[in-house]
Coordinates of C-alpha atoms and ligand atoms in Angstrom, one line a residue:
Chain Y
X498 CA -68.5 163.6 43.5
X499 CA -68.7 167.4 43.4
X500 CA -72.2 168.4 44.2
X501 CA -73.9 169.3 40.5
X502 CA -74.4 173.4 39.9
X503 CA -78.5 172.4 38.8
X504 CA -80.2 169.8 39.0
X505 CA -84.2 169.4 38.1
X506 CA -85.5 166.5 39.2
X507 CA -88.8 165.3 38.2
X508 CA -90.0 169.0 36.7
X509 CA -93.0 169.9 35.1
X510 CA -94.0 173.3 33.7
X511 CA -98.1 173.6 33.4
X512 CA -99.0 177.4 32.4
X513 CA -101.7 179.4 32.7
X514 CA -103.2 178.4 30.0
X515 CA -103.5 174.7 30.1
X516 CA -100.4 173.7 28.0
X517 CA -97.3 171.6 28.8
X518 CA -94.1 172.8 28.5
X519 CA -91.2 170.8 30.2
X520 CA -93.0 166.7 31.8
X521 CA -90.7 165.7 34.1
X522 CA -88.2 167.0 33.1
X523 CA -84.2 165.2 34.9
X524 CA -80.2 166.2 34.1
X525 CA -77.9 167.2 36.6
X526 CA -74.8 169.7 35.3
X527 CA -72.0 170.0 37.1
X528 CA -69.6 172.8 38.4
X529 CA -67.4 173.6 35.1
X530 CA -69.2 171.5 33.0
X531 CA -70.1 173.3 29.2
X532 CA -74.0 172.2 28.1
X533 CA -75.9 173.0 25.1
X534 CA -79.6 172.5 25.3
X535 CA -81.1 171.5 22.2
X536 CA -84.7 171.3 21.1
X537 CA -87.1 172.8 18.0
X538 CA -88.6 175.8 18.4
X539 CA -91.8 175.4 22.0
X540 CA -89.8 172.2 23.0
X541 CA -89.6 173.9 26.6
X542 CA -85.7 175.7 25.9
X543 CA -86.5 179.3 27.5
X544 CA -88.9 177.3 29.4
X545 CA -86.6 175.7 31.1
X546 CA -84.3 179.3 31.7
X547 CA -86.4 180.4 32.9
X548 CA -87.3 178.0 36.1
X549 CA -83.4 177.7 36.5
X550 CA -83.8 182.5 37.4
X551 CA -86.7 182.3 39.3
X552 CA -88.7 184.1 36.7
X553 CA -91.3 181.3 36.5
X554 CA -91.3 178.3 39.1
X555 CA -91.4 174.9 38.7
X556 CA -95.5 173.5 39.3
X557 CA -93.4 169.9 40.2
X558 CA -90.1 168.4 40.6
X559 CA -87.6 170.3 42.0
X560 CA -85.4 173.0 40.3
X561 CA -81.7 173.0 42.5
X562 CA -79.7 176.0 41.7
X563 CA -76.2 175.2 43.7
X564 CA -78.1 173.1 46.3
X565 CA -80.7 176.2 46.7
X566 CA -84.3 174.4 46.0
X567 CA -85.2 177.8 43.0
X568 CA -89.1 177.0 42.9
X569 CA -89.5 177.7 46.7
X570 CA -86.7 180.3 46.2
X571 CA -88.2 183.3 49.4
X572 CA -89.4 187.0 47.2
X573 CA -86.6 188.3 48.5
X574 CA -84.4 185.3 47.9
X575 CA -84.4 185.9 44.3
X576 CA -82.7 188.7 43.9
X577 CA -79.5 187.2 45.2
X578 CA -80.0 184.1 42.6
X579 CA -79.7 186.0 39.5
X580 CA -77.0 187.3 40.6
X581 CA -75.1 184.3 41.1
X582 CA -76.1 184.1 37.6
X583 CA -75.0 185.7 33.8
X584 CA -78.6 185.5 32.0
X585 CA -77.9 186.2 27.9
X586 CA -82.1 186.1 27.1
X587 CA -83.6 185.2 23.6
X588 CA -85.4 188.4 23.3
X589 CA -81.8 190.3 24.9
X590 CA -83.9 192.5 27.4
X591 CA -81.7 195.4 26.6
X592 CA -83.1 199.2 27.3
X593 CA -82.6 201.7 24.4
X594 CA -83.2 204.1 26.6
X595 CA -79.3 204.5 27.3
X596 CA -75.5 203.9 27.2
X597 CA -74.0 200.9 25.5
X598 CA -71.8 201.0 29.0
X599 CA -75.0 202.0 31.1
X600 CA -76.6 198.9 29.7
X601 CA -73.2 196.7 31.2
X602 CA -73.2 198.8 34.3
X603 CA -76.6 198.0 35.8
X604 CA -76.2 194.1 37.3
X605 CA -73.6 196.0 38.8
X606 CA -76.0 199.0 40.1
X607 CA -78.2 197.2 41.2
X608 CA -75.9 195.9 44.1
X609 CA -74.2 198.4 45.0
X610 CA -70.6 198.5 44.2
X611 CA -68.9 201.8 44.1
X612 CA -69.3 203.8 40.9
X613 CA -65.6 203.2 40.1
X614 CA -64.9 200.2 40.2
X615 CA -67.7 199.0 38.2
X616 CA -67.3 201.8 36.2
X617 CA -63.6 200.0 35.7
X618 CA -65.9 196.1 35.4
X619 CA -67.7 197.3 32.9
X620 CA -65.0 198.6 30.6
X621 CA -63.1 195.3 31.0
X622 CA -66.7 193.7 29.8
X623 CA -67.6 195.6 27.2
X624 CA -63.4 195.2 25.4
X625 CA -63.9 191.1 25.6
X626 CA -66.4 190.7 23.8
X627 CA -65.5 193.5 21.2
X628 CA -67.2 196.9 22.2
X629 CA -65.0 199.3 24.0
X630 CA -65.0 201.5 21.1
X631 CA -68.5 201.9 21.1
X632 CA -70.1 202.5 25.0
X633 CA -71.4 205.9 24.5
X634 CA -73.8 204.4 21.3
X635 CA -77.2 203.4 22.3
X636 CA -77.9 200.5 21.7
X637 CA -80.2 201.2 18.9
X638 CA -77.0 202.0 16.8
X639 CA -76.1 198.7 16.7
X640 CA -76.2 195.7 14.5
X641 CA -77.5 192.2 15.7
X642 CA -73.9 191.1 16.8
X643 CA -72.5 193.3 18.2
X644 CA -75.9 193.8 20.2
X645 CA -76.1 190.1 21.1
X646 CA -72.2 190.7 22.0
X647 CA -74.1 193.8 24.5
X648 CA -76.1 190.4 26.0
X649 CA -72.7 188.4 27.2
X650 CA -70.9 191.5 28.5
X651 CA -73.5 192.4 31.1
X652 CA -74.8 188.7 31.8
X653 CA -71.1 188.4 32.6
X654 CA -69.6 191.9 34.2
X655 CA -70.6 190.4 37.5
X656 CA -68.5 187.3 37.2
X657 CA -71.6 185.2 38.2
X658 CA -70.4 181.3 38.1
X659 CA -73.0 180.6 35.6
X660 CA -73.6 182.1 32.4
X661 CA -76.4 180.7 30.6
X662 CA -78.2 182.1 27.2
X663 CA -80.4 181.6 25.0
X664 CA -80.7 181.0 21.8
X665 CA -77.2 183.7 21.5
X666 CA -76.4 182.6 17.9
X667 CA -79.9 183.1 16.6
X668 CA -79.9 185.2 13.3
X669 CA -76.1 185.5 13.1
X670 CA -74.5 184.4 10.4
X671 CA -71.2 181.4 11.2
X672 CA -69.0 183.6 11.8
X673 CA -70.5 185.9 13.5
X674 CA -72.2 182.5 15.9
X675 CA -68.0 181.3 16.0
X676 CA -67.0 184.3 18.2
X677 CA -69.3 184.5 20.4
X678 CA -69.1 180.5 20.7
X679 CA -65.0 181.2 21.0
X680 CA -66.5 184.5 23.9
X681 CA -68.7 181.9 26.0
X682 CA -65.5 178.4 26.1
X683 CA -63.4 180.7 27.3
X684 CA -65.4 182.5 29.9
X685 CA -65.5 178.2 30.9
X686 CA -62.4 178.1 30.3
X687 CA -61.9 179.8 33.7
X688 CA -64.6 178.0 35.6
X689 CA -67.9 179.1 34.3
X690 CA -70.5 176.6 34.8
X691 CA -72.0 177.7 30.8
X692 CA -75.8 176.7 29.9
X693 CA -76.7 177.1 26.1
X694 CA -80.1 176.6 24.3
X695 CA -79.7 176.4 20.3
X696 CA -80.6 174.9 17.7
X697 CA -77.9 175.7 16.1
X698 CA -76.2 172.3 14.8
X699 CA -72.8 172.9 13.2
X700 CA -72.0 174.8 17.0
X701 CA -72.5 171.5 18.9
X702 CA -68.7 169.4 18.2
X703 CA -66.8 169.9 21.7
X704 CA -69.8 169.6 25.1
X705 CA -72.6 167.6 26.5
X706 CA -76.2 168.1 24.8
X707 CA -79.4 167.5 26.5
X708 CA -81.5 167.5 24.5
X709 CA -85.9 168.1 24.5
X710 CA -88.8 167.1 22.1
X711 CA -92.2 168.3 23.3
X712 CA -90.9 169.1 26.3
X713 CA -89.2 165.2 27.9
X714 CA -85.7 165.2 27.9
X715 CA -84.5 162.9 24.8
X716 CA -82.4 159.7 24.8
Chain H
X905 CA -74.0 201.2 56.0
X906 CA -71.9 202.7 52.8
X907 CA -73.2 200.3 50.1
X908 CA -77.4 201.2 51.6
X909 CA -76.3 205.3 51.6
X910 CA -74.8 204.7 47.4
X911 CA -78.6 203.1 46.5
X912 CA -80.3 206.5 48.3
X913 CA -77.4 208.5 46.6
X914 CA -77.5 207.0 43.2
X915 CA -81.2 206.6 43.3
X916 CA -81.2 210.6 43.6
X917 CA -79.6 211.2 41.3
X918 CA -80.9 209.4 38.9
X919 CA -84.3 210.9 40.2
X920 CA -83.1 214.4 39.8
X921 CA -82.0 213.3 36.1
X922 CA -85.5 211.9 35.3
X923 CA -86.5 215.6 36.6
X924 CA -84.1 217.2 34.7
X925 CA -84.8 214.6 31.6
X926 CA -88.2 216.4 32.0
X927 CA -88.6 219.7 33.7
X928 CA -92.1 220.7 32.0
X929 CA -93.7 218.1 33.3
X930 CA -91.8 218.0 37.0
X931 CA -91.8 221.6 37.2
X932 CA -96.7 221.2 36.3
X933 CA -97.1 218.5 39.0
X934 CA -95.3 221.2 41.2
X935 CA -97.3 223.8 40.2
X936 CA -100.5 222.3 40.3
X937 CA -99.9 221.0 44.2
X938 CA -99.1 224.5 44.4
X939 CA -102.0 225.6 44.0
X940 CA -103.4 222.8 46.2
X941 CA -101.6 223.5 48.9
X942 CA -101.6 227.9 49.4
X943 CA -105.8 227.3 49.4
X944 CA -105.2 225.7 52.9
X945 CA -101.3 227.5 53.9
X946 CA -103.2 231.0 52.9
X947 CA -105.7 230.3 55.4
X948 CA -103.4 229.4 57.8
X949 CA -101.6 232.4 57.4
X950 CA -104.4 234.8 56.4
X951 CA -106.0 233.3 60.0
X952 CA -102.8 233.9 62.2
X953 CA -102.8 237.3 61.4
X954 CA -106.0 237.9 61.7
X955 CA -105.6 236.1 65.5
X956 CA -102.6 238.2 66.4
X957 CA -105.2 241.9 65.5
X958 CA -107.9 240.2 67.4
X959 CA -105.9 240.0 70.0
X960 CA -104.3 243.6 70.1
X961 CA -108.4 244.8 70.4
X962 CA -108.4 245.4 73.7
X963 CA -110.2 242.7 75.8
X964 CA -111.0 243.1 79.1
X965 CA -114.6 243.5 78.9
X966 CA -117.2 246.3 79.9
X967 CA -120.3 245.9 81.7
X968 CA -123.6 249.3 80.7
X969 CA -125.7 249.4 82.5
X970 CA -128.3 251.0 81.3
X971 CA -130.6 252.6 84.5
X972 CA -134.4 252.7 85.4
X973 CA -136.4 256.3 84.4
X974 CA -137.1 255.8 88.2
X975 CA -134.1 255.7 89.7
X976 CA -132.8 259.6 91.0
X977 CA -128.4 260.3 90.5
X978 CA -127.9 261.8 94.1
X979 CA -128.9 257.7 95.8
X980 CA -124.7 256.3 95.7
X981 CA -125.7 252.8 97.8
X982 CA -126.2 251.9 93.8
X983 CA -122.6 253.0 92.9
X984 CA -120.9 252.1 95.8
X985 CA -122.7 248.5 95.2
X986 CA -121.2 248.8 92.0
X987 CA -117.9 249.3 93.0
X988 CA -117.6 247.4 96.1
X989 CA -118.2 244.0 93.4
X990 CA -115.5 241.7 93.4
X991 CA -113.7 241.5 89.8
X992 CA -114.5 245.0 88.8
X993 CA -112.1 247.7 87.6
X994 CA -113.6 250.7 87.1
X995 CA -117.5 252.9 87.8
X996 CA -117.8 255.5 85.3
X997 CA -121.1 257.4 85.5
X998 CA -122.8 258.1 82.0
X999 CA -125.9 261.1 82.6
X1000 CA -128.5 260.6 79.8
X1001 CA -127.5 264.1 79.2
X1002 CA -123.2 263.6 78.2
X1003 CA -124.8 260.0 76.1
X1004 CA -127.1 261.9 74.1
X1005 CA -124.0 265.1 73.4
X1006 CA -122.6 262.3 72.0
X1007 CA -124.5 261.2 70.0
X1008 CA -125.8 264.6 68.9
X1009 CA -121.7 263.9 66.9
X1010 CA -122.1 261.1 65.6
X1011 CA -121.9 262.2 61.8
X1012 CA -125.7 261.8 60.7
X1013 CA -127.0 261.4 63.8
X1014 CA -127.1 264.9 64.3
X1015 CA -129.7 266.5 62.6
X1016 CA -132.3 263.3 63.8
X1017 CA -131.2 263.7 67.8
X1018 CA -131.9 268.0 67.7
X1019 CA -135.5 267.1 65.9
X1020 CA -135.8 264.9 69.2
X1021 CA -138.4 266.5 71.7
X1022 CA -137.2 265.1 74.7
X1023 CA -133.9 262.5 75.5
X1024 CA -134.8 259.3 74.7
X1025 CA -131.6 258.4 76.7
X1026 CA -131.4 256.8 80.8
X1027 CA -128.7 257.4 82.7
X1028 CA -125.8 254.3 82.3
X1029 CA -123.5 252.9 84.7
X1030 CA -120.1 251.8 82.6
X1031 CA -118.0 248.4 84.9
X1032 CA -114.9 247.7 83.6
X1033 CA -113.9 244.6 84.7
X1034 CA -110.4 243.9 85.9
X1035 CA -109.7 240.7 84.8
X1036 CA -110.4 239.4 80.8
X1037 CA -112.2 236.2 81.3
X1038 CA -115.1 235.3 80.8
X1039 CA -116.7 233.8 83.7
X1040 CA -116.1 236.4 85.5
X1041 CA -118.1 239.0 83.0
X1042 CA -121.3 236.6 83.2
X1043 CA -121.3 236.1 87.1
X1044 CA -120.6 240.0 87.4
X1045 CA -124.1 240.0 84.2
X1046 CA -126.3 238.2 86.3
X1047 CA -125.2 240.1 90.3
X1048 CA -126.0 243.3 88.1
X1049 CA -129.4 242.3 86.6
X1050 CA -130.8 240.9 90.7
X1051 CA -129.6 245.3 91.7
X1052 CA -132.8 247.7 91.5
X1053 CA -133.3 250.7 89.7
X1054 CA -132.0 248.5 86.7
X1055 CA -133.5 248.7 83.1
X1056 CA -130.7 246.8 81.3
X1057 CA -127.0 245.0 81.6
X1058 CA -125.3 244.7 78.4
X1059 CA -122.1 242.9 78.1
X1060 CA -119.8 244.7 76.0
X1061 CA -117.2 242.5 75.3
X1062 CA -120.0 240.2 73.9
X1063 CA -119.1 240.7 69.9
X1064 CA -114.9 240.1 71.1
X1065 CA -116.5 236.2 72.2
X1066 CA -118.1 236.4 68.8
X1067 CA -114.8 237.1 67.4
X1068 CA -112.8 234.3 68.7
X1069 CA -115.7 231.7 68.6
X1070 CA -115.9 233.1 64.3
X1071 CA -111.8 232.4 63.9
X1072 CA -112.2 228.8 65.5
X1073 CA -114.7 227.8 63.2
X1074 CA -112.4 229.6 60.4
X1075 CA -109.4 228.0 61.7
X1076 CA -111.5 224.2 62.2
X1077 CA -112.4 225.4 58.0
X1078 CA -109.0 225.9 57.4
X1079 CA -107.8 222.8 58.6
X1080 CA -110.6 220.2 57.5
X1081 CA -109.3 222.2 53.4
X1082 CA -106.0 221.3 55.0
X1083 CA -107.2 218.0 55.3
X1084 CA -109.3 217.4 52.1
X1085 CA -105.9 219.1 49.8
X1086 CA -103.6 216.9 51.7
X1087 CA -105.3 214.7 50.3
X1088 CA -105.2 215.9 47.1
X1089 CA -101.8 216.0 47.2
X1090 CA -101.6 212.1 48.4
X1091 CA -103.6 211.1 44.8
X1092 CA -101.5 213.7 43.2
X1093 CA -98.0 211.8 43.9
X1094 CA -99.6 208.4 43.4
X1095 CA -101.1 209.0 39.8
X1096 CA -97.5 210.3 38.7
X1097 CA -95.8 207.6 40.4
X1098 CA -98.2 204.7 38.4
X1099 CA -97.9 207.0 35.1
X1100 CA -94.0 207.0 36.2
X1101 CA -93.6 202.9 36.6
X1102 CA -95.7 202.8 33.5
X1103 CA -92.3 203.9 31.3
X1104 CA -90.1 202.7 33.2
X1105 CA -91.2 199.0 32.8
X1106 CA -88.7 198.2 30.8
X1107 CA -85.8 199.2 33.3
X1108 CA -87.4 198.4 36.0
X1109 CA -87.9 194.9 34.5
X1110 CA -84.8 194.4 32.8
X1111 CA -83.4 195.5 37.0
X1112 CA -85.5 193.0 37.7
X1113 CA -83.6 190.2 36.2
X1114 CA -80.3 191.4 36.5
X1115 CA -81.0 190.4 40.5
X1116 CA -81.7 194.0 42.2
X1117 CA -84.3 194.8 45.4
X1118 CA -87.9 195.3 44.9
X1119 CA -86.1 197.9 47.3
X1120 CA -84.0 199.0 45.6
X1121 CA -86.9 199.7 42.5
X1122 CA -88.7 201.2 45.2
X1123 CA -86.0 203.6 46.2
X1124 CA -86.4 206.5 43.3
X1125 CA -90.1 206.4 42.9
X1126 CA -90.0 206.8 46.6
X1127 CA -87.5 210.1 46.7
X1128 CA -89.9 211.5 43.7
X1129 CA -92.5 211.3 46.0
X1130 CA -90.8 212.8 47.9
X1131 CA -89.7 215.8 46.1
X1132 CA -92.8 216.8 44.7
X1133 CA -94.4 216.8 47.8
X1134 CA -90.7 218.8 48.8
X1135 CA -91.4 221.1 45.6
X1136 CA -95.5 221.1 45.6
X1137 CA -94.3 222.5 49.4
X1138 CA -92.1 225.6 47.5
X1139 CA -95.0 226.8 46.2
X1140 CA -96.8 226.7 47.7
X1141 CA -94.9 228.7 50.5
X1142 CA -94.2 230.5 47.2
X1143 CA -97.4 231.9 46.0
X1144 CA -98.7 232.4 49.5
X1145 CA -95.3 234.7 50.1
X1146 CA -95.8 236.3 47.3
X1147 CA -99.9 236.8 47.9
X1148 CA -99.4 238.3 51.0
X1149 CA -96.4 240.7 49.8
X1150 CA -98.7 241.9 47.6
X1151 CA -100.9 242.6 50.1
X1152 CA -99.2 244.4 52.2
X1153 CA -98.0 246.2 49.4
X1154 CA -101.9 247.5 48.2
X1155 CA -102.8 248.4 52.5
X1156 CA -99.7 250.0 52.6
X1157 CA -101.5 252.8 49.5
X1158 CA -104.9 252.1 52.3
X1159 CA -102.8 253.1 55.9
X1160 CA -102.4 257.5 55.2
X1161 CA -106.8 256.8 53.4
X1162 CA -107.7 254.6 57.4
X1163 CA -104.6 256.0 60.0
X1164 CA -104.0 252.8 60.3
X1165 CA -101.7 250.2 58.8
X1166 CA -102.2 247.0 60.2
X1167 CA -98.9 245.1 58.2
X1168 CA -99.5 240.9 57.8
X1169 CA -97.1 238.8 58.4
X1170 CA -95.3 236.5 56.0
X1171 CA -95.4 232.7 57.2
X1172 CA -92.3 232.4 59.5
X1173 CA -89.3 230.8 59.4
X1174 CA -90.7 227.2 61.5
X1175 CA -94.0 227.0 60.2
X1176 CA -92.5 226.7 56.1
X1177 CA -89.8 224.2 56.9
X1178 CA -93.0 222.0 58.8
X1179 CA -95.2 222.5 55.3
X1180 CA -91.4 221.6 53.5
X1181 CA -91.8 218.1 56.0
X1182 CA -95.2 217.8 55.7
X1183 CA -95.5 217.4 52.1
X1184 CA -92.7 216.0 51.7
X1185 CA -94.2 213.2 54.4
X1186 CA -97.3 213.7 52.6
X1187 CA -95.4 213.0 48.4
X1188 CA -93.7 209.9 50.5
X1189 CA -97.2 208.2 51.0
X1190 CA -99.0 208.8 47.6
X1191 CA -95.7 206.9 46.3
X1192 CA -95.7 204.0 49.0
X1193 CA -99.3 204.0 48.3
X1194 CA -98.6 204.4 44.8
X1195 CA -95.6 201.8 44.2
X1196 CA -96.9 198.7 46.6
X1197 CA -100.1 198.9 44.1
X1198 CA -98.7 199.0 41.2
X1199 CA -95.2 197.6 41.7
X1200 CA -96.2 194.1 41.6
X1201 CA -97.7 193.7 38.3
X1202 CA -94.1 194.5 36.8
X1203 CA -93.4 191.4 36.8
X1204 CA -90.0 189.7 34.5
X1205 CA -91.2 187.3 32.6
Ligands
ATP2281 N1 -95.9 183.1 28.8 C1 -96.5 181.5 28.5 N2 -97.9 181.4 28.2 C2 -98.4 179.8 27.6 N3 -97.6 179.3 27.4 C3 -95.8 179.3 26.9 C4 -95.4 180.8 27.7 N4 -94.3 180.8 27.5 C5 -93.9 179.4 26.7 N5 -95.2 179.6 26.6 C6 -95.4 177.5 25.7 O1 -94.6 175.9 26.0 C7 -94.1 176.1 25.1 C8 -92.9 176.2 25.2 O2 -92.2 177.3 25.0 P1 -90.5 177.2 25.2 O3 -91.0 178.5 24.7 O4 -89.8 176.8 26.3 O5 -90.2 177.3 24.0 P2 -88.7 177.4 23.8 O6 -87.8 175.7 22.4 O7 -87.5 178.4 23.6 O8 -89.1 177.8 22.0 P3 -87.8 178.9 20.5 O9 -87.0 178.1 20.4 O10 -89.2 179.1 20.0 O11 -88.0 180.1 21.8 C9 -94.7 176.8 23.7 O12 -95.1 175.9 22.6 C10 -95.1 177.9 23.9 O13 -96.6 177.9 23.2
MG2282 MG1 -86.7 180.1 23.7

C-alpha cells in the first residue's frame, strides 16, 4: 500500500472565538486521487484547506502532507510545504496592481527561478487555461470565469503534486463550471492529486466524495 | 548562490520600480533625510575648515614678561637667565618707550596716548619658545615668575589653546547632533517602511501563500531602507557642498577687502563615501527594525 499523500487523524480546529469549525476529522487521500470535499456553508471546508496549507494550525489531531506533520512545521518549513501545493482560494487572492502574466509569475519568482524559464512556464500555464491572449490585461478586466481560470493557472504554474481548490466554480454558470472541472481532470490525469471543495452537486459524478457536516465527516 | 543573487537583483529591481512609480514621494523622503543629515555634515565641514585655519596660525607660544619699575636696563643678568632657560628660543627686549610708540600707532589710541602725562608702560621681555607644547610653557611661566624684578608673566599662547578647546567642544556638539539626527534617520526609514508594508499587505500575503520565504518578503524593504539612506546621504552632500561653494563665492568677494582669501574646502571624497555608507547602514537599520516589528502582523488568513 502506498503512503497517503494527505492524512488527517482526529483533527479538531477551534477558532479563537471559541467556535469549533472541525471536530475529530479523519480521512486519507492517496497520491493521484481526485476527491471532492462537500458540505453546506460553514461546514468547515475552507478551514480544512487552511490546515493543509499551514495557514492555520489544528487545535488537536494531526495533519500530514506527504508524510510531514504540517501542524508542527516550523515557520521556516512552511514556504517549502506551500511550494508543493497548488492553491486556489475561495476569495481568489489575485493582485490587482499587476498584469495577469505577473500574477502567474509570482509563485515562480518567489522560488528564485530564472526569469526567462519562469516566463515560459507562466505562458504555458496561461495557455492551458485559455488566457494567453490576456496576459497583459489587469485581472480587474477579466470576467468572473476568467479570474477563476487565472487562479488555476497560478496554482499549477509551479507543477505542484497536490492541487487544492476552494469553491473554484462558485458563482459560475454550469458551462463554465464544466470547463473548469475538465481542467482539474486533465491535471489529475498527469498524476496531480486533486482536492476540490464544492457545494455544486452536479459536478460530483466522477471521483470520491468526502462530506463534511458541521465540522464532522458524514457517512 | 545564483538563486540568492537573482533574488537580490529582482528585489532591487522591484524597489527601483517602486521608486520610479512614485518618484515625488520618494524624492520628498530623501530630501527630508538630506536636510536632517546636512546639519551635522555641514557642522563637520565647517569645523574641519576652522581646524585647518587654526592650525595655520602661529602656535609657538610667546611669553611676555613685564618688569617692575625698579628694574634697570643695565642689569643684564636677567636677560642672560631668560636666555639660558631650557626651551627658550629667542629673547627680545621691548623698552617701555618703544611699547608706547607702538600703541600710538594704533588707530584711535594715538590721541589718548599723547594726552598721557607720563608713560604708564613697563619695560618688557618677549620670550619665544622652541616648542608649542603647553607643558613647557607652563613650566617656564612658573620659573620666570619666581625671578626677581618681574611683575607680570603672561603666556600669549593661551588664546590658541582656548580656540583649541572651543573647537573640541564644537566637535562634541557636532558629534552629538550627528548621533541624534542619525536616530532621526532611523525613525524616518522605520516609518516609511511601515507605511510601505501597510500598502503592500496583499502582495506580502499572497507571496507567502505561494511559498515566499520570510527572507524573500523582507528583502525589498531592506533594499528600500538602504536606498532611502543613501539617497538622503546624497541629498545631504549636495546641500552641504552647494552651501560651501556659495560661501566660497561670497568669501572671494570679501577677500580683496580684508586682504585674505580663506577658501573653504569641500567635503572630501573619502568623507563623502563614509557619509553614504553610514547613511545606508542607518537606512538598513531603520528598515530592519520596521520589518521585524510590522511584518509579523501581515499573515495570510
Ligand atoms: N477566522 C475565523 N475565525 C473564527 N471563526 C471562523 C473563522 N473562519 C471560519 N470560522 C468559522 O468556522 C466555521 C467553518 O468555516 P469555513 O470557512 O471552514 O466553512 P466553509 O465550509 O468553507 O463554508 P463556505 O462554504 O461558506 O465557504 C464557520 O462557522 C465559520 O464561522
Ligand atoms: Mg469556504
